[in-house]
Amino acid sequence: MNAYIETFGCQMNERDSEILAHLLGRAAYQQTSTIDDADLVLINTCSIRGKAEQKAMSLLGRLAIRKKKEPRLKIVVAGCVAQQEGQRIIDRVPQTDLVIGPQEIYRLPEYLDKVVRSGKSLVANDLVDRFKIPDLGHVSPAPAASRFLTIMQGCNNFCTYCIVPYTRGRETSRPVADITAEARKMIDSGTSEITLLGQNVNSYGLDRGEENAFPTLLRRVASLPGLRRLRFTTSNPKDLSPTLMACFRDLDNLCPWFHLPVQSGSDRVLRRMNRKYSRREYLDRVAGLRDACPEIAITTDIIVGFPGEEEPDFADTMRLVQTVGYHSAYSFKYSPRPGTVAAGFDGMIEEEEKSRRLALLQSRQNEITLAVNRGYEGGEVEVLVEGTGRDPGQWRGHSRHNVVVNFTADAPVAVGDYCRVRVVQGCMNSLRGEKI
Ligand code: SF4
């Protein structure tokens, strides 16, 4: 039997989809990349913004129509929308067989068996506080040069716009031994770059009452033989400690890249978002990172049009972007999410005005990113090869600063190779170069 997985959203969802594919394999499903060949389709959903949810639900609608002609087709909805909506998904689309929340994915074979035996749809989206992420050491999909490794799940921060605490529960950190065992297994299978994942990795271990456990974990993983590159994402700036900054000074294989979502440059808006840091504190932490690692590449997330955001607040965000000089930024219009505090706030901004602000912000950031990428011209970067590039004879990979590099090479290279590349041109979202 064939299974097809459609993944929406963040890297956590990508890693969950790897785990789901492994578990489907244990239920005798082979992975197919062609949805029409599938006997089971699993939609791993994202609820961070309305658009992501709509995309998943419209795919579900199309599958429901197909199932009328193919009644044996199994339809599974997983991820954050599954957690948020639960039974409502089956009420809306009765052709759905299983709705499974992020904490329940590890029991997928068991739930699928229940669905098949009973012939009835099933919702499994319990959310428990002291959830324990099972040992995933055995989950090893096809070897890859670069891999994600989940170290924790959930979040306790309750930023007023964010659905994650409601869909992924309270912070729960995996045991260090499970993480290092899984990392070692990945390295043994040919992985040389690992990205540690969590909604707020900086608070790793706090659920066990351990302060500064994340820098300690980083040093443990960084010391594993054969690990050439280490990264992590995502961080809440409020928990960015000098101990963590020092890791960038001390650990050679910790890549000089830090994703530090700011969300807004206005103190008034940061308070309404419940982000628990001020603009000043954020800039001080950026300065601290740059002291520890002057070449560090900083990227961020920004929301425009948050309820109550006035023109001076938006101007603060534009100024902050100019001040920090991010390598790049993911920026979005505020999207009210069901059950979040901000969805009930007054001062909602018109869609048109949100679009105007987003366009201004993105054009400013594009100028900065292009200038940063042009700054690499004539210099050298180390590239981890990930595949062939856009043009014939071109290869693609990413640098230690996590910038995409397309380059030419006289002699063939292989995926997983590390190449020195001379940068010929800095482009909007990538660098162009020649292998040295
Ligand atoms: S820290 Fe991140 S995941 Fe947690 S509530 Fe805030 S935005 Fe959401």
Coordinates of N, CA and C in Angstrom, one line a residue, residues 147 186 242 278 322 353:
R147 N 20.2 17.3 8.6 CA 19.0 16.8 9.1 C 18.5 17.6 10.3
M186 N 22.4 9.6 13.4 CA 22.4 10.4 12.2 C 23.8 10.6 11.6
P242 N 23.9 35.1 28.0 CA 25.4 35.3 27.7 C 26.0 33.9 27.6
S278 N 12.1 44.1 25.6 CA 11.9 45.5 25.0 C 12.8 45.6 23.8
Q322 N 16.6 48.5 10.0 CA 17.7 49.2 9.5 C 18.9 49.1 10.5
E353 N -4.2 48.2 4.6 CA -3.2 48.9 5.3 C -2.1 47.9 5.7

